[in-house]
PDB file of C-alpha atoms and ligand atoms in Angstrom:
ATOM      1  CA  MET A   1      86.369  99.303 105.455  1.00  0.00           C
ATOM      2  CA  LYS A   2      86.181 102.519 107.428  1.00  0.00           C
ATOM      3  CA  LEU A   3      89.393 104.533 107.645  1.00  0.00           C
ATOM      4  CA  PRO A   4      90.591 107.882 108.991  1.00  0.00           C
ATOM      5  CA  ILE A   5      90.912 108.962 105.314  1.00  0.00           C
ATOM      6  CA  CYS A   6      88.603 108.344 102.338  1.00  0.00           C
ATOM      7  CA  ASN A   7      88.780 104.781 100.941  1.00  0.00           C
ATOM      8  CA  PHE A   8      89.350 106.297  97.538  1.00  0.00           C
ATOM      9  CA  ASP A   9      92.422 108.160  98.785  1.00  0.00           C
ATOM     10  CA  ALA A  10      93.789 105.010 100.417  1.00  0.00           C
ATOM     11  CA  LYS A  11      93.331 103.039  97.186  1.00  0.00           C
ATOM     12  CA  ALA A  12      94.878 105.734  95.026  1.00  0.00           C
ATOM     13  CA  GLY A  13      97.698 106.525  97.461  1.00  0.00           C
ATOM     14  CA  ILE A  14      96.973 110.263  97.337  1.00  0.00           C
ATOM     15  CA  LEU A  15      94.977 112.591  99.558  1.00  0.00           C
ATOM     16  CA  CYS A  16      91.951 114.591  98.513  1.00  0.00           C
ATOM     17  CA  PRO A  17      91.972 118.287  99.607  1.00  0.00           C
ATOM     18  CA  LYS A  18      89.726 117.444 102.583  1.00  0.00           C
ATOM     19  CA  CYS A  19      91.959 114.672 103.948  1.00  0.00           C
ATOM     20  CA  ASP A  20      95.073 116.669 103.120  1.00  0.00           C
ATOM     21  CA  ALA A  21      93.667 119.520 105.241  1.00  0.00           C
ATOM     22  CA  LYS A  22      93.024 117.063 108.129  1.00  0.00           C
ATOM     23  CA  LEU A  23      96.637 115.899 107.935  1.00  0.00           C
ATOM     24  CA  ARG A  24      98.013 119.437 107.797  1.00  0.00           C
ATOM     25  CA  SER A  25      95.909 120.569 110.761  1.00  0.00           C
ATOM     26  CA  GLY A  26      97.003 117.556 112.823  1.00  0.00           C
ATOM     27  CA  HIS A  27      93.546 115.934 113.038  1.00  0.00           C
ATOM     28  CA  ILE A  28      95.148 112.861 111.506  1.00  0.00           C
ATOM     29  CA  THR A  29      98.786 111.844 111.264  1.00  0.00           C
ATOM     30  CA  LYS A  30     101.065 110.297 108.726  1.00  0.00           C
ATOM     31  CA  ALA A  31     100.644 106.972 110.526  1.00  0.00           C
ATOM     32  CA  ASP A  32      96.859 107.135 109.915  1.00  0.00           C
ATOM     33  CA  VAL A  33      97.513 107.642 106.192  1.00  0.00           C
ATOM     34  CA  ASP A  34     100.243 104.986 105.890  1.00  0.00           C
ATOM     35  CA  VAL A  35      98.338 102.303 107.792  1.00  0.00           C
ATOM     36  CA  SER A  36      95.137 103.089 105.815  1.00  0.00           C
ATOM     37  CA  ASN A  37      97.007 102.690 102.519  1.00  0.00           C
ATOM     38  CA  ARG A  38      98.508  99.403 103.627  1.00  0.00           C
ATOM     39  CA  LEU A  39      95.209  98.020 104.976  1.00  0.00           C
ATOM     40  CA  VAL A  40      93.399  98.752 101.739  1.00  0.00           C
ATOM     41  CA  LYS A  41      96.072  96.894  99.765  1.00  0.00           C
ATOM     42  CA  LEU A  42      95.939  93.995 102.175  1.00  0.00           C
ATOM     43  CA  ALA A  43      92.155  93.786 101.961  1.00  0.00           C
ATOM     44  CA  SER A  44      92.453  92.512  98.388  1.00  0.00           C
ATOM     45  CA  GLN A  45      94.093  89.378  99.806  1.00  0.00           C
ATOM     46  CA  ILE A  46      92.345  89.333 103.174  1.00  0.00           C
ATOM     47  CA  PRO A  47      88.645  89.988 102.599  1.00  0.00           C
ATOM     48  CA  GLU A  48      87.923  89.927 106.372  1.00  0.00           C
ATOM     49  CA  LEU A  49      89.626  93.354 106.547  1.00  0.00           C
ATOM     50  CA  ASP A  50      86.831  94.886 104.484  1.00  0.00           C
ATOM     51  CA  ARG A  51      84.593  94.789 107.518  1.00  0.00           C
ATOM     52  CA  ILE A  52      86.860  96.616 109.974  1.00  0.00           C
ATOM     53  CA  SER A  53      86.814 100.217 111.099  1.00  0.00           C
ATOM     54  CA  LEU A  54      90.161 101.757 111.751  1.00  0.00           C
ATOM     55  CA  VAL A  55      89.651 104.711 114.091  1.00  0.00           C
ATOM     56  CA  ARG A  56      93.284 105.798 114.443  1.00  0.00           C
ATOM     57  CA  ALA A  57      96.724 104.360 113.826  1.00  0.00           C
ATOM     58  CA  TYR A  58      99.973 105.130 115.599  1.00  0.00           C
ATOM     59  CA  ASP A  59     103.538 104.293 114.726  1.00  0.00           C
ATOM     60  CA  ILE A  60     105.667 104.196 117.830  1.00  0.00           C
ATOM     61  CA  ASP A  61     109.309 103.340 117.197  1.00  0.00           C
ATOM     62  CA  GLY A  62     108.188 101.054 114.355  1.00  0.00           C
ATOM     63  CA  SER A  63     105.414  99.339 116.330  1.00  0.00           C
ATOM     64  CA  ILE A  64     101.983  99.886 114.862  1.00  0.00           C
ATOM     65  CA  ILE A  65      98.992 100.444 117.074  1.00  0.00           C
ATOM     66  CA  MET A  66      95.657 100.103 115.376  1.00  0.00           C
ATOM     67  CA  VAL A  67      92.716 101.540 117.268  1.00  0.00           C
ATOM     68  CA  LEU A  68      89.642  99.655 116.057  1.00  0.00           C
ATOM     69  CA  ASN A  69      85.994  99.295 116.936  1.00  0.00           C
ATOM     70  CA  SER A  70      85.465  96.718 119.695  1.00  0.00           C
ATOM     71  CA  GLY A  71      83.964  93.982 117.554  1.00  0.00           C
ATOM     72  CA  ASP A  72      86.916  94.223 115.118  1.00  0.00           C
ATOM     73  CA  VAL A  73      89.470  93.745 117.864  1.00  0.00           C
ATOM     74  CA  VAL A  74      87.690  90.604 119.057  1.00  0.00           C
ATOM     75  CA  SER A  75      87.417  89.070 115.584  1.00  0.00           C
ATOM     76  CA  LEU A  76      91.028  89.860 114.570  1.00  0.00           C
ATOM     77  CA  ARG A  77      92.372  88.603 117.848  1.00  0.00           C
ATOM     78  CA  ARG A  78      90.402  85.375 117.655  1.00  0.00           C
ATOM     79  CA  ASP A  79      92.100  84.525 114.377  1.00  0.00           C
ATOM     80  CA  ASN A  80      95.804  84.082 115.043  1.00  0.00           C
ATOM     81  CA  VAL A  81      96.643  83.077 111.476  1.00  0.00           C
ATOM     82  CA  LEU A  82      94.958  86.188 110.117  1.00  0.00           C
ATOM     83  CA  ARG A  83      96.628  88.391 112.692  1.00  0.00           C
ATOM     84  CA  ARG A  84     100.083  87.047 111.871  1.00  0.00           C
ATOM     85  CA  LYS A  85      99.441  87.481 108.181  1.00  0.00           C
ATOM     86  CA  ILE A  86      98.553  91.135 108.693  1.00  0.00           C
ATOM     87  CA  GLU A  87     101.614  91.649 110.924  1.00  0.00           C
ATOM     88  CA  HIS A  88     103.860  89.914 108.387  1.00  0.00           C
ATOM     89  CA  ASP A  89     102.509  91.914 105.434  1.00  0.00           C
ATOM     90  CA  MET A  90     102.744  95.197 107.291  1.00  0.00           C
ATOM     91  CA  GLY A  91     106.285  94.262 108.368  1.00  0.00           C
ATOM     92  CA  ASN A  92     105.756  95.604 111.858  1.00  0.00           C
ATOM     93  CA  LYS A  93     104.830  94.409 115.269  1.00  0.00           C
ATOM     94  CA  MET A  94     101.159  95.212 115.677  1.00  0.00           C
ATOM     95  CA  TRP A  95      99.016  96.048 118.669  1.00  0.00           C
ATOM     96  CA  LEU A  96      95.247  96.082 118.497  1.00  0.00           C
ATOM     97  CA  VAL A  97      93.386  98.458 120.751  1.00  0.00           C
ATOM     98  CA  ASP A  98      89.650  98.806 121.262  1.00  0.00           C
ATOM     99  CA  ALA A  99      88.547 102.407 120.693  1.00  0.00           C
ATOM    100  CA  GLN A 100      85.859 102.117 123.371  1.00  0.00           C
ATOM    101  CA  ALA A 101      88.108 100.454 125.952  1.00  0.00           C
ATOM    102  CA  THR A 102      88.370 101.766 129.528  1.00  0.00           C
ATOM    103  CA  ASP A 103      91.874 102.784 130.640  1.00  0.00           C
ATOM    104  CA  ARG A 104      92.179  99.487 132.497  1.00  0.00           C
ATOM    105  CA  LYS A 105      91.163  97.474 129.432  1.00  0.00           C
ATOM    106  CA  LEU A 106      93.646  99.462 127.318  1.00  0.00           C
ATOM    107  CA  LEU A 107      96.440  98.593 129.764  1.00  0.00           C
ATOM    108  CA  ASP A 108      95.391  94.916 129.746  1.00  0.00           C
ATOM    109  CA  ASP A 109      95.507  94.917 125.946  1.00  0.00           C
ATOM    110  CA  LEU A 110      98.905  96.573 125.676  1.00  0.00           C
ATOM    111  CA  PHE A 111     100.458  94.424 128.413  1.00  0.00           C
ATOM    112  CA  TYR A 112      99.077  91.158 127.018  1.00  0.00           C
ATOM    113  CA  PRO A 113     100.223  88.395 127.720  1.00  0.00           C
ATOM    114  CA  VAL A 114     101.579  89.912 130.924  1.00  0.00           C
ATOM    115  CA  ARG A 115      98.903  90.161 133.605  1.00  0.00           C
ATOM    116  CA  ILE A 116      98.212  93.270 135.591  1.00  0.00           C
ATOM    117  CA  LEU A 117      97.192  92.827 139.207  1.00  0.00           C
ATOM    118  CA  SER A 118      95.841  96.299 139.863  1.00  0.00           C
ATOM    119  CA  VAL A 119      95.750  99.831 138.538  1.00  0.00           C
ATOM    120  CA  ASN A 120      95.543 102.991 140.628  1.00  0.00           C
ATOM    121  CA  GLN A 121      96.258 106.667 140.483  1.00  0.00           C
ATOM    122  CA  VAL A 122      99.224 108.186 142.308  1.00  0.00           C
ATOM    123  CA  TRP A 123     100.098 111.818 142.843  1.00  0.00           C
ATOM    124  CA  LEU A 124     103.710 112.800 142.774  1.00  0.00           C
ATOM    125  CA  PRO A 125     105.154 115.424 145.164  1.00  0.00           C
ATOM    126  CA  ASP A 126     105.117 117.957 142.292  1.00  0.00           C
ATOM    127  CA  GLY A 127     101.320 117.541 141.997  1.00  0.00           C
ATOM    128  CA  SER A 128     101.319 115.575 138.741  1.00  0.00           C
ATOM    129  CA  LYS A 129      99.154 112.486 138.457  1.00  0.00           C
ATOM    130  CA  MET A 130     100.390 109.134 137.265  1.00  0.00           C
ATOM    131  CA  THR A 131      98.676 105.824 136.650  1.00  0.00           C
ATOM    132  CA  ARG A 132     100.366 102.959 138.451  1.00  0.00           C
ATOM    133  CA  ALA A 133     100.018  99.424 137.154  1.00  0.00           C
ATOM    134  CA  ILE A 134     101.121  96.585 139.395  1.00  0.00           C
ATOM    135  CA  ILE A 135     102.305  93.656 137.331  1.00  0.00           C
ATOM    136  CA  MET A 136     101.688  90.191 138.692  1.00  0.00           C
ATOM    137  CA  GLY A 137     104.668  88.349 140.196  1.00  0.00           C
ATOM    138  CA  ARG A 138     108.255  89.469 139.845  1.00  0.00           C
ATOM    139  CA  ARG A 139     110.370  90.554 136.909  1.00  0.00           C
ATOM    140  CA  THR A 140     112.113  87.541 135.367  1.00  0.00           C
ATOM    141  CA  GLU A 141     114.764  87.417 132.680  1.00  0.00           C
ATOM    142  CA  ARG A 142     112.132  86.225 130.235  1.00  0.00           C
ATOM    143  CA  PHE A 143     109.810  89.158 130.844  1.00  0.00           C
ATOM    144  CA  PRO A 144     108.378  89.601 127.321  1.00  0.00           C
ATOM    145  CA  LEU A 145     107.614  93.315 127.231  1.00  0.00           C
ATOM    146  CA  ASP A 146     109.591  96.449 126.549  1.00  0.00           C
ATOM    147  CA  LEU A 147     108.109  98.532 129.351  1.00  0.00           C
ATOM    148  CA  ASP A 148     109.472 101.782 127.936  1.00  0.00           C
ATOM    149  CA  LEU A 149     107.656 101.087 124.701  1.00  0.00           C
ATOM    150  CA  VAL A 150     104.442 100.240 126.533  1.00  0.00           C
ATOM    151  CA  LYS A 151     104.723 103.484 128.453  1.00  0.00           C
ATOM    152  CA  LYS A 152     105.153 105.455 125.231  1.00  0.00           C
ATOM    153  CA  MET A 153     102.151 103.710 123.659  1.00  0.00           C
ATOM    154  CA  VAL A 154      99.883 104.385 126.646  1.00  0.00           C
ATOM    155  CA  LYS A 155     100.970 108.017 126.661  1.00  0.00           C
ATOM    156  CA  THR A 156     100.428 108.428 122.932  1.00  0.00           C
ATOM    157  CA  VAL A 157      97.070 106.676 122.691  1.00  0.00           C
ATOM    158  CA  ARG A 158      95.487 107.942 125.911  1.00  0.00           C
ATOM    159  CA  GLY A 159      97.754 110.610 127.382  1.00  0.00           C
ATOM    160  CA  ILE A 160      98.356 108.405 130.426  1.00  0.00           C
ATOM    161  CA  GLU A 161     101.637 108.790 132.352  1.00  0.00           C
ATOM    162  CA  LEU A 162     102.308 105.229 133.342  1.00  0.00           C
ATOM    163  CA  LEU A 163     104.315 103.899 136.249  1.00  0.00           C
ATOM    164  CA  ALA A 164     104.822 100.121 136.069  1.00  0.00           C
ATOM    165  CA  GLU A 165     105.794  98.170 139.174  1.00  0.00           C
ATOM    166  CA  PHE A 166     106.055  94.513 139.972  1.00  0.00           C
ATOM    167  CA  GLU A 167     104.027  92.823 142.683  1.00  0.00           C
ATOM    168  CA  LYS A 168     107.150  91.208 144.104  1.00  0.00           C
ATOM    169  CA  GLN A 169     110.435  93.094 144.161  1.00  0.00           C
TER     170      GLN A 169
HETATM  171 ZN1   ZN B 201      89.878 112.122 101.262  1.00  0.00          ZN
END
């Protein structure tokens, strides 16, 4: 398993001086450390995890985003049982994001299972740029996403200011 911290640190639950310096300087965050520690523990029950590379982890209001290498996202997503087991053991809702994904692909991943019709850039009167995603159809009562959370995730992972609109008002 590749992690933002040394495997040894994750196993021992402590940080070596090098990783500690990375944390203090802000190159990695507490979420990177926490998720690494939990993944290493989980790998003793789920051997498939030994093959993954965790690039970064984010904790946004209790939702965990794991940024992984592309192949890892595909294999974890293919296996629903495995995915649920990881989510259950981590005790959080989990999003998987491909580190190499384009902005559009990232949005598709974070909106899943909701489908995005189109994505474009818009400039606001004050000169700031936003990314506008048009969601297919209209908003129903059973709309499954917390759009404010998705906006926070997109902003945290990619620095994108997201505007989400529905195709039909
Ligand atoms: Zn270390």
